C-alpha cells in the first residue's frame, strides 16, 4: 500500500485563514469526485468556518474522560475504518487528551498516512519546535504545544496561508477571530502590529529556507555542482589579516545590490588548527559580519583554495570575494601561484572579486628562513655531528682493513648520519654535518687517501648531494616542529577562550572571570585590573614590578610575573577587548541604575506640580468669588442667593481639602523628593477599592478580573504603590463613567501577558479622535470638560505620571464598536525584582 501524502497549511498567527483554506480545498476536491471526510476541524465559533463544513462528511469525534471532565478528540479508529482518500485534520500540533491512542495529533496523522490516507492539516509558526524561543522573545508567550521540525520537513507540501498584519487586526477587531470580550486584550498583546509583522517574516523565511534546503537536496541527489543563481549569495574569505574588514564591506555592498542578497564570511583552518590568523582580528571581523547582517562560517581543509571553492559551491554562492595576496613578488616567483590564482581557476561559474587592500604584497622581500626548533635542539645537532662523525669514521676505517671495497657503504653511512643530525638539530647542524661528511669521505676513503682533493666532479657532486639532502630533511623537520608548536598554541588559545566564555555563561562575574583566567592561562603570579587609579579586581599576589596593558580609556591590566611572548600578547589582546566590553557594560548598567529612580521620581513630581497648578486654580477662584460676594453685598442678598454662594464656597473648599489631603497622602515628600513605595499588590483588590470609593453599583460597572485570559502560567500580582495605583484607577474610572451613556456599563478587565499585567477601563462613550488622543494627558486640557461638580481628581497628566513613576504606562485606545479604552500596564511582580 502506498503511503499517503501530507499537505500542511502554515500560518503566521491564528486567524489568517488556515482552517478556512483547508475546508475550501476539501470542498473543491470533493466536487471533483475525491472521497473527502472531515476527521477533525476546530471552528472556534466562527460562523464562516462552520458554514464550510456543511457539505462535507464529518467523522464523529471520540469522547475521552479525564479527571471527571469529558473531552472530545479525533476518533482515529473511526477514520481508519472509514478509509477515505483524503482526511482534513486541523491543528497538527495539538496534544491529545490523556487516554488517547497517541500523545500528539501529528502522531495520529502519521498513522493515517501509513494507512494510505492523504491528509491536509494546519499549524502556526509558533508551534515549530526550533522556533519556540524566537517566538517567545517576539510575543512574550511560551508555547506549550510544539511539533518537531522533522514532521513538518517530511511533509510532501508546505504552503503558507498569508494575510497582512493590518488585515488580520481588522479581522480581529471585526469579531471574525475571537469573541468580543477577548478582542481588546488580543489586539494589545499577542496581535500587536509589530508582533504580527515579525511572525509573518518568520513564517516566510522558514518556508524560504525549506525551499532552499529542498533545492540543495535535489542538486546533491542529481550530482549538480554548478551554481544555480536563485538568489545572490556573496562569500567573503577571511584569513584573520587586517584586510578582512575591507573585504567584508566590499562583499556587503555587492550583496545589497540585489534584493534578498546574502552575505557569508568563511575562514579556513587546516586540520591541525594552524591557519588561524589573528584571533583578535577574527573576533572583530565576526562581529562586523553580524552587524552587516551576514553569517560567519569556519571550515577545515588542508587545501585552502579547494576548501573555499567547495564551500562556495555548497552554499550555492554566486560571488566570491578574496583579497590580493600579501606575498611579495620574489616570494611569489619562488613559491608559485598563490591562493587567489588557484581559487580563480577552480571557481567555475562563480564570479571571483580580487580586492586590493593596504596589506597587499608587491615589495621585493626574501622569504624568511627562521627555524622553529629550540636552541637546545640545534646545539644537540651540532654536538651529534661533532661526536658521531669521528666515531663513524673510526668504525668505517676499521672495517676497511678487512674489506677494501666498501665505498658505497661508507657513503650511505655518512648520509644516514646527515639525516639523523637533520632530524635532531634542523638546518644548520645538518649542513655542517653534510660538509664534514663529504670532507671525511674525501680524506679517508677516496684515493688518494689522507688528502683533501676534489679533482673529479663526482666528488664535488657528493658533497653537494649531502648538503641538498640535509636542507630538505631539515625543512621537513622544521615544518613539523612549527606545526606542532602552532597546534599546541592553538589548542591552548581555544581552551582559554572556552574557559572564559564558560565562566561568563555559567553566571560568573565577567570581569573577575576574565582576570582569573588570564592569570591561570599565562602562568602569571598576579593579574590586577586597575580602574581610575584603584585596584578594582585582583587575582593572585606578587611583589614584582608589573607590566601594564591599557584597557579602554581609564583602566589598565597589570601583569605580575614573566614577560609574555609575542604570540601570547596577541591572545591577551582578545581578553583585553572582552574586558573593555565588560567594563563598558558595567558602566552603562551603573548609570542606568542611578538615573532610573531619579527619572521615576521626576516624572511623578512633574505630574504633581502640573496637577496642583491646574486643579487648585478653579475651586480656589470659586471660593474666593463666593466669599467676596458675601462680603460685598452683606444683608442685601436674598436668602436663596446667600445659600447658593455659601454652598459654592463650601463645595470648593471641600474639594480643595480633599485634593490637598490626597496629594499629601500620596506624595510622601522627603526633602523635596517623592519616594515611590512599590510593593507586591493584587490589582484586583485595588480595582475593587477604587470602585468602592466611587460608590459604583453593579448596574454601572462590569468587572472582568480574570488574569488568566491569555497565559495560564502568568503571574497575578504587580509591583506598584497601592495608594498611587488607586488614585490612578479612581481618576480614570470616574472619567470613563462620566463619559459613558446612562444605559452602558463601564467594563474593567485585567489580563496578564509576557511579564506584564494590564488593567483596561473600557467605556462606550463618544471616544476621542486619534489625532487628539495624546491631548488628554497634557496639563490644563480636558477637551471641553469644565463641569466643577464632577470632581477634581488628579488629572490624566498626573495619573500618567504616577503610572510611569511605578515603571508602567498609561495609554488610550479605541474601544471596538465605539468609545475609549484606557490601558494601565504594570510589571508583574514575578517578572521584576521587588525592592527591598
mmCIF file of C-alpha atoms in Angstrom, residues 432-736:
data_model
loop_
_atom_site.group_PDB
_atom_site.id
_atom_site.type_symbol
_atom_site.label_atom_id
_atom_site.label_comp_id
_atom_site.label_asym_id
_atom_site.label_seq_id
_atom_site.Cartn_x
_atom_site.Cartn_y
_atom_site.Cartn_z
ATOM 1 C CA UNK A 432 77.574 21.305 8.950
ATOM 2 C CA UNK A 433 77.323 17.502 9.148
ATOM 3 C CA UNK A 434 76.951 17.233 5.345
ATOM 4 C CA UNK A 435 80.074 19.306 4.673
ATOM 5 C CA UNK A 436 82.091 17.442 7.285
ATOM 6 C CA UNK A 437 80.868 14.080 5.948
ATOM 7 C CA UNK A 438 81.908 14.975 2.408
ATOM 8 C CA UNK A 439 85.355 16.099 3.521
ATOM 9 C CA UNK A 440 85.789 12.966 5.673
ATOM 10 C CA UNK A 441 84.891 10.690 2.803
ATOM 11 C CA UNK A 442 87.341 12.525 0.544
ATOM 12 C CA UNK A 443 90.120 12.472 3.169
ATOM 13 C CA UNK A 444 89.842 8.877 4.417
ATOM 14 C CA UNK A 445 88.049 6.758 1.862
ATOM 15 C CA UNK A 446 88.855 8.002 -1.653
ATOM 16 C CA UNK A 447 92.152 7.821 -3.444
ATOM 17 C CA UNK A 448 94.497 9.435 -2.830
ATOM 18 C CA UNK A 449 93.686 8.948 0.882
ATOM 19 C CA UNK A 450 94.752 11.369 3.624
ATOM 20 C CA UNK A 451 94.492 14.289 1.212
ATOM 21 C CA UNK A 452 91.746 16.796 0.545
ATOM 22 C CA UNK A 453 91.487 16.904 -3.203
ATOM 23 C CA UNK A 454 88.449 17.302 -5.387
ATOM 24 C CA UNK A 455 89.963 16.544 -8.770
ATOM 25 C CA UNK A 456 86.893 14.716 -10.038
ATOM 26 C CA UNK A 457 83.411 16.240 -10.477
ATOM 27 C CA UNK A 458 81.782 13.237 -8.798
ATOM 28 C CA UNK A 459 83.459 14.135 -5.503
ATOM 29 C CA UNK A 460 82.075 17.676 -5.610
ATOM 30 C CA UNK A 461 78.681 16.258 -6.530
ATOM 31 C CA UNK A 462 78.834 14.008 -3.466
ATOM 32 C CA UNK A 463 79.264 16.960 -1.115
ATOM 33 C CA UNK A 464 76.512 18.883 -2.923
ATOM 34 C CA UNK A 465 74.138 15.934 -2.597
ATOM 35 C CA UNK A 466 74.881 15.711 1.116
ATOM 36 C CA UNK A 467 74.053 19.379 1.524
ATOM 37 C CA UNK A 468 70.835 19.116 -0.518
ATOM 38 C CA UNK A 469 69.680 16.091 1.487
ATOM 39 C CA UNK A 470 70.474 17.913 4.699
ATOM 40 C CA UNK A 471 68.499 21.000 3.653
ATOM 41 C CA UNK A 472 65.457 19.027 2.511
ATOM 42 C CA UNK A 473 65.270 16.858 5.607
ATOM 43 C CA UNK A 474 65.790 19.848 7.890
ATOM 44 C CA UNK A 475 62.980 21.746 6.143
ATOM 45 C CA UNK A 476 60.623 18.837 6.806
ATOM 46 C CA UNK A 477 61.736 18.657 10.434
ATOM 47 C CA UNK A 478 61.401 22.411 10.886
ATOM 48 C CA UNK A 479 57.935 22.423 9.379
ATOM 49 C CA UNK A 480 56.806 19.570 11.614
ATOM 50 C CA UNK A 481 58.168 21.341 14.670
ATOM 51 C CA UNK A 482 56.487 24.591 13.646
ATOM 52 C CA UNK A 483 53.153 22.830 13.113
ATOM 53 C CA UNK A 484 53.402 21.017 16.430
ATOM 54 C CA UNK A 485 54.126 24.223 18.306
ATOM 55 C CA UNK A 486 51.369 26.105 16.500
ATOM 56 C CA UNK A 487 48.899 23.303 17.142
ATOM 57 C CA UNK A 488 49.701 23.324 20.840
ATOM 58 C CA UNK A 489 49.330 27.096 20.922
ATOM 59 C CA UNK A 490 46.017 26.896 19.055
ATOM 60 C CA UNK A 491 44.721 24.286 21.487
ATOM 61 C CA UNK A 492 45.789 26.404 24.452
ATOM 62 C CA UNK A 493 44.162 29.509 22.968
ATOM 63 C CA UNK A 494 40.933 27.659 22.266
ATOM 64 C CA UNK A 495 40.915 26.185 25.773
ATOM 65 C CA UNK A 496 41.471 29.619 27.305
ATOM 66 C CA UNK A 497 38.688 31.246 25.287
ATOM 67 C CA UNK A 498 36.369 28.338 26.098
ATOM 68 C CA UNK A 499 37.119 28.717 29.823
ATOM 69 C CA UNK A 500 36.474 32.454 29.706
ATOM 70 C CA UNK A 501 33.235 32.057 27.782
ATOM 71 C CA UNK A 502 32.137 29.214 30.034
ATOM 72 C CA UNK A 503 32.764 31.232 33.190
ATOM 73 C CA UNK A 504 30.658 34.104 31.918
ATOM 74 C CA UNK A 505 27.852 31.872 30.604
ATOM 75 C CA UNK A 506 27.683 29.982 33.908
ATOM 76 C CA UNK A 507 26.833 33.266 35.606
ATOM 77 C CA UNK A 508 30.258 34.142 36.996
ATOM 78 C CA UNK A 509 31.186 37.798 37.226
ATOM 79 C CA UNK A 510 32.571 38.598 33.775
ATOM 80 C CA UNK A 511 35.404 40.867 34.947
ATOM 81 C CA UNK A 512 36.528 38.541 37.737
ATOM 82 C CA UNK A 513 36.387 35.527 35.415
ATOM 83 C CA UNK A 514 38.482 37.272 32.761
ATOM 84 C CA UNK A 515 41.120 38.368 35.287
ATOM 85 C CA UNK A 516 41.408 34.933 36.900
ATOM 86 C CA UNK A 517 41.564 33.049 33.605
ATOM 87 C CA UNK A 518 44.231 35.431 32.284
ATOM 88 C CA UNK A 519 46.464 34.684 35.300
ATOM 89 C CA UNK A 520 45.919 30.932 35.002
ATOM 90 C CA UNK A 521 46.404 30.771 31.233
ATOM 91 C CA UNK A 522 49.678 32.700 31.093
ATOM 92 C CA UNK A 523 51.098 31.295 34.342
ATOM 93 C CA UNK A 524 51.448 34.727 35.982
ATOM 94 C CA UNK A 525 51.883 35.363 39.674
ATOM 95 C CA UNK A 526 49.196 38.019 39.793
ATOM 96 C CA UNK A 527 46.840 39.932 37.490
ATOM 97 C CA UNK A 528 45.097 43.095 38.639
ATOM 98 C CA UNK A 529 42.548 45.343 36.963
ATOM 99 C CA UNK A 530 43.161 48.970 37.917
ATOM 100 C CA UNK A 531 40.347 51.425 37.186
ATOM 101 C CA UNK A 532 40.834 55.106 37.908
ATOM 102 C CA UNK A 533 43.984 54.502 39.957
ATOM 103 C CA UNK A 534 42.242 51.988 42.240
ATOM 104 C CA UNK A 535 42.634 48.208 42.095
ATOM 105 C CA UNK A 536 39.151 47.034 41.150
ATOM 106 C CA UNK A 537 39.938 43.308 40.870
ATOM 107 C CA UNK A 538 42.952 41.164 41.667
ATOM 108 C CA UNK A 539 43.815 37.532 41.180
ATOM 109 C CA UNK A 540 46.916 36.242 42.985
ATOM 110 C CA UNK A 541 49.621 38.221 44.789
ATOM 111 C CA UNK A 542 53.116 39.401 43.841
ATOM 112 C CA UNK A 543 55.739 41.961 44.835
ATOM 113 C CA UNK A 544 57.298 42.221 41.392
ATOM 114 C CA UNK A 545 57.074 45.297 39.214
ATOM 115 C CA UNK A 546 54.052 44.829 36.940
ATOM 116 C CA UNK A 547 53.713 45.272 33.205
ATOM 117 C CA UNK A 548 50.690 47.439 32.357
ATOM 118 C CA UNK A 549 48.320 46.913 29.431
ATOM 119 C CA UNK A 550 45.756 49.687 28.755
ATOM 120 C CA UNK A 551 42.106 48.641 28.936
ATOM 121 C CA UNK A 552 39.901 51.338 27.468
ATOM 122 C CA UNK A 553 40.490 54.997 28.349
ATOM 123 C CA UNK A 554 40.956 54.810 32.119
ATOM 124 C CA UNK A 555 41.624 51.220 33.193
ATOM 125 C CA UNK A 556 44.819 49.160 32.955
ATOM 126 C CA UNK A 557 45.597 45.471 33.334
ATOM 127 C CA UNK A 558 48.681 44.882 35.499
ATOM 128 C CA UNK A 559 50.572 41.636 34.886
ATOM 129 C CA UNK A 560 52.969 40.412 37.585
ATOM 130 C CA UNK A 561 55.411 37.675 36.627
ATOM 131 C CA UNK A 562 57.231 36.617 33.494
ATOM 132 C CA UNK A 563 57.429 38.562 30.252
ATOM 133 C CA UNK A 564 54.849 37.406 27.731
ATOM 134 C CA UNK A 565 55.894 36.285 24.270
ATOM 135 C CA UNK A 566 54.581 37.995 21.171
ATOM 136 C CA UNK A 567 52.050 35.267 20.355
ATOM 137 C CA UNK A 568 50.820 35.326 23.960
ATOM 138 C CA UNK A 569 50.320 39.085 23.783
ATOM 139 C CA UNK A 570 48.188 38.559 20.715
ATOM 140 C CA UNK A 571 45.884 36.290 22.691
ATOM 141 C CA UNK A 572 45.992 38.707 25.596
ATOM 142 C CA UNK A 573 44.594 41.319 23.212
ATOM 143 C CA UNK A 574 41.420 39.234 22.888
ATOM 144 C CA UNK A 575 40.993 39.154 26.670
ATOM 145 C CA UNK A 576 41.643 42.900 26.891
ATOM 146 C CA UNK A 577 38.958 43.541 24.266
ATOM 147 C CA UNK A 578 36.483 41.494 26.303
ATOM 148 C CA UNK A 579 37.485 43.372 29.442
ATOM 149 C CA UNK A 580 36.763 46.668 27.684
ATOM 150 C CA UNK A 581 33.314 45.448 26.668
ATOM 151 C CA UNK A 582 32.571 44.179 30.192
ATOM 152 C CA UNK A 583 33.681 47.475 31.767
ATOM 153 C CA UNK A 584 31.548 49.466 29.353
ATOM 154 C CA UNK A 585 28.547 47.264 30.093
ATOM 155 C CA UNK A 586 29.017 47.662 33.855
ATOM 156 C CA UNK A 587 29.336 51.446 33.496
ATOM 157 C CA UNK A 588 26.133 51.628 31.490
ATOM 158 C CA UNK A 589 24.299 49.421 33.991
ATOM 159 C CA UNK A 590 25.507 51.544 36.909
ATOM 160 C CA UNK A 591 24.483 54.753 35.186
ATOM 161 C CA UNK A 592 21.082 53.316 34.351
ATOM 162 C CA UNK A 593 20.540 52.194 37.956
ATOM 163 C CA UNK A 594 21.409 55.675 39.209
ATOM 164 C CA UNK A 595 19.257 57.509 36.712
ATOM 165 C CA UNK A 596 16.173 55.274 36.847
ATOM 166 C CA UNK A 597 14.959 56.260 40.370
ATOM 167 C CA UNK A 598 15.610 59.940 39.678
ATOM 168 C CA UNK A 599 13.718 59.764 36.409
ATOM 169 C CA UNK A 600 10.788 57.975 38.048
ATOM 170 C CA UNK A 601 10.603 60.479 40.890
ATOM 171 C CA UNK A 602 10.949 63.363 38.467
ATOM 172 C CA UNK A 603 8.015 62.114 36.386
ATOM 173 C CA UNK A 604 5.774 61.929 39.450
ATOM 174 C CA UNK A 605 6.958 65.276 40.841
ATOM 175 C CA UNK A 606 6.350 66.950 37.471
ATOM 176 C CA UNK A 607 2.888 65.459 37.325
ATOM 177 C CA UNK A 608 2.163 66.641 40.869
ATOM 178 C CA UNK A 609 3.196 70.202 40.086
ATOM 179 C CA UNK A 610 1.089 70.210 36.930
ATOM 180 C CA UNK A 611 -1.905 68.897 38.834
ATOM 181 C CA UNK A 612 -1.531 71.415 41.674
ATOM 182 C CA UNK A 613 -1.314 74.353 39.274
ATOM 183 C CA UNK A 614 -4.280 73.026 37.312
ATOM 184 C CA UNK A 615 -6.695 71.586 39.859
ATOM 185 C CA UNK A 616 -6.243 74.193 42.603
ATOM 186 C CA UNK A 617 -6.992 77.183 40.398
ATOM 187 C CA UNK A 618 -10.726 76.711 39.747
ATOM 188 C CA UNK A 619 -12.008 75.717 43.231
ATOM 189 C CA UNK A 620 -9.844 78.385 44.832
ATOM 190 C CA UNK A 621 -11.164 81.036 42.442
ATOM 191 C CA UNK A 622 -14.777 79.882 43.057
ATOM 192 C CA UNK A 623 -14.343 80.018 46.824
ATOM 193 C CA UNK A 624 -12.760 83.488 46.711
ATOM 194 C CA UNK A 625 -15.522 84.768 44.430
ATOM 195 C CA UNK A 626 -18.264 83.368 46.701
ATOM 196 C CA UNK A 627 -16.762 84.840 49.870
ATOM 197 C CA UNK A 628 -16.122 88.198 48.160
ATOM 198 C CA UNK A 629 -19.750 88.303 47.016
ATOM 199 C CA UNK A 630 -20.982 87.690 50.534
ATOM 200 C CA UNK A 631 -18.747 90.400 51.978
ATOM 201 C CA UNK A 632 -19.652 92.950 49.305
ATOM 202 C CA UNK A 633 -23.434 92.570 49.443
ATOM 203 C CA UNK A 634 -23.884 91.944 53.143
ATOM 204 C CA UNK A 635 -27.567 91.774 54.087
ATOM 205 C CA UNK A 636 -28.741 92.850 50.643
ATOM 206 C CA UNK A 637 -28.714 89.288 49.322
ATOM 207 C CA UNK A 638 -31.791 87.178 49.390
ATOM 208 C CA UNK A 639 -31.650 84.046 51.481
ATOM 209 C CA UNK A 640 -31.687 81.851 48.366
ATOM 210 C CA UNK A 641 -28.714 83.701 46.808
ATOM 211 C CA UNK A 642 -26.809 83.675 50.099
ATOM 212 C CA UNK A 643 -27.343 79.922 50.453
ATOM 213 C CA UNK A 644 -26.114 79.358 46.880
ATOM 214 C CA UNK A 645 -22.927 81.362 47.474
ATOM 215 C CA UNK A 646 -22.295 79.560 50.743
ATOM 216 C CA UNK A 647 -22.863 76.203 49.039
ATOM 217 C CA UNK A 648 -20.423 77.150 46.268
ATOM 218 C CA UNK A 649 -17.797 78.228 48.792
ATOM 219 C CA UNK A 650 -18.345 75.090 50.858
ATOM 220 C CA UNK A 651 -18.145 72.827 47.821
ATOM 221 C CA UNK A 652 -14.964 74.481 46.563
ATOM 222 C CA UNK A 653 -13.304 74.409 49.982
ATOM 223 C CA UNK A 654 -14.219 70.755 50.470
ATOM 224 C CA UNK A 655 -12.756 69.989 47.055
ATOM 225 C CA UNK A 656 -9.559 71.849 47.983
ATOM 226 C CA UNK A 657 -9.348 69.966 51.287
ATOM 227 C CA UNK A 658 -9.845 66.604 49.607
ATOM 228 C CA UNK A 659 -7.296 67.411 46.906
ATOM 229 C CA UNK A 660 -4.619 68.584 49.324
ATOM 230 C CA UNK A 661 -5.235 65.584 51.579
ATOM 231 C CA UNK A 662 -4.822 63.227 48.644
ATOM 232 C CA UNK A 663 -1.664 64.963 47.499
ATOM 233 C CA UNK A 664 -0.114 64.816 50.964
ATOM 234 C CA UNK A 665 -1.137 61.180 51.411
ATOM 235 C CA UNK A 666 0.393 60.025 48.157
ATOM 236 C CA UNK A 667 3.418 62.269 47.914
ATOM 237 C CA UNK A 668 5.424 61.192 50.988
ATOM 238 C CA UNK A 669 7.804 64.011 50.231
ATOM 239 C CA UNK A 670 11.206 63.748 51.854
ATOM 240 C CA UNK A 671 13.377 66.796 51.430
ATOM 241 C CA UNK A 672 11.522 67.670 48.237
ATOM 242 C CA UNK A 673 11.926 64.206 46.650
ATOM 243 C CA UNK A 674 8.941 61.949 46.129
ATOM 244 C CA UNK A 675 9.678 58.379 47.157
ATOM 245 C CA UNK A 676 7.608 55.661 45.497
ATOM 246 C CA UNK A 677 6.898 52.755 47.823
ATOM 247 C CA UNK A 678 6.461 49.841 45.414
ATOM 248 C CA UNK A 679 5.361 46.523 46.807
ATOM 249 C CA UNK A 680 3.589 43.370 45.671
ATOM 250 C CA UNK A 681 -0.027 44.327 45.037
ATOM 251 C CA UNK A 682 -3.062 42.385 43.857
ATOM 252 C CA UNK A 683 -4.510 44.636 41.110
ATOM 253 C CA UNK A 684 -7.967 43.124 41.606
ATOM 254 C CA UNK A 685 -8.023 44.371 45.197
ATOM 255 C CA UNK A 686 -7.053 47.886 44.090
ATOM 256 C CA UNK A 687 -9.752 47.844 41.381
ATOM 257 C CA UNK A 688 -12.386 46.870 43.943
ATOM 258 C CA UNK A 689 -11.184 49.626 46.299
ATOM 259 C CA UNK A 690 -11.463 52.208 43.506
ATOM 260 C CA UNK A 691 -14.988 51.032 42.616
ATOM 261 C CA UNK A 692 -15.996 51.211 46.284
ATOM 262 C CA UNK A 693 -14.530 54.702 46.655
ATOM 263 C CA UNK A 694 -16.595 55.939 43.697
ATOM 264 C CA UNK A 695 -19.666 54.108 45.060
ATOM 265 C CA UNK A 696 -20.388 52.498 41.690
ATOM 266 C CA UNK A 697 -23.142 49.913 41.552
ATOM 267 C CA UNK A 698 -23.347 46.683 39.563
ATOM 268 C CA UNK A 699 -25.539 48.496 37.052
ATOM 269 C CA UNK A 700 -22.743 50.972 36.342
ATOM 270 C CA UNK A 701 -19.621 48.783 36.151
ATOM 271 C CA UNK A 702 -18.855 45.330 34.753
ATOM 272 C CA UNK A 703 -15.875 43.580 36.398
ATOM 273 C CA UNK A 704 -13.811 41.012 34.480
ATOM 274 C CA UNK A 705 -10.887 40.369 36.805
ATOM 275 C CA UNK A 706 -9.735 37.091 35.245
ATOM 276 C CA UNK A 707 -5.942 37.446 34.975
ATOM 277 C CA UNK A 708 -5.687 34.033 33.332
ATOM 278 C CA UNK A 709 -7.171 35.065 29.995
ATOM 279 C CA UNK A 710 -4.017 34.921 27.888
ATOM 280 C CA UNK A 711 -1.489 32.839 29.796
ATOM 281 C CA UNK A 712 -2.328 30.226 32.397
ATOM 282 C CA UNK A 713 1.144 30.486 33.900
ATOM 283 C CA UNK A 714 1.059 34.283 34.129
ATOM 284 C CA UNK A 715 1.632 35.999 37.485
ATOM 285 C CA UNK A 716 -1.336 37.869 39.013
ATOM 286 C CA UNK A 717 0.356 40.453 41.244
ATOM 287 C CA UNK A 718 2.086 43.664 40.181
ATOM 288 C CA UNK A 719 4.853 45.818 41.619
ATOM 289 C CA UNK A 720 3.187 49.139 42.397
ATOM 290 C CA UNK A 721 2.420 51.713 45.057
ATOM 291 C CA UNK A 722 -1.125 50.751 46.144
ATOM 292 C CA UNK A 723 -2.118 54.330 47.098
ATOM 293 C CA UNK A 724 -0.853 55.798 43.817
ATOM 294 C CA UNK A 725 -2.453 52.980 41.798
ATOM 295 C CA UNK A 726 -5.812 53.525 43.490
ATOM 296 C CA UNK A 727 -5.653 57.259 42.763
ATOM 297 C CA UNK A 728 -4.947 56.468 39.107
ATOM 298 C CA UNK A 729 -7.841 53.997 38.812
ATOM 299 C CA UNK A 730 -10.245 56.326 40.608
ATOM 300 C CA UNK A 731 -9.397 59.146 38.220
ATOM 301 C CA UNK A 732 -9.605 57.064 35.047
ATOM 302 C CA UNK A 733 -12.717 55.180 36.161
ATOM 303 C CA UNK A 734 -14.508 58.415 37.104
ATOM 304 C CA UNK A 735 -13.750 59.848 33.665
ATOM 305 C CA UNK A 736 -14.998 56.688 31.941
#
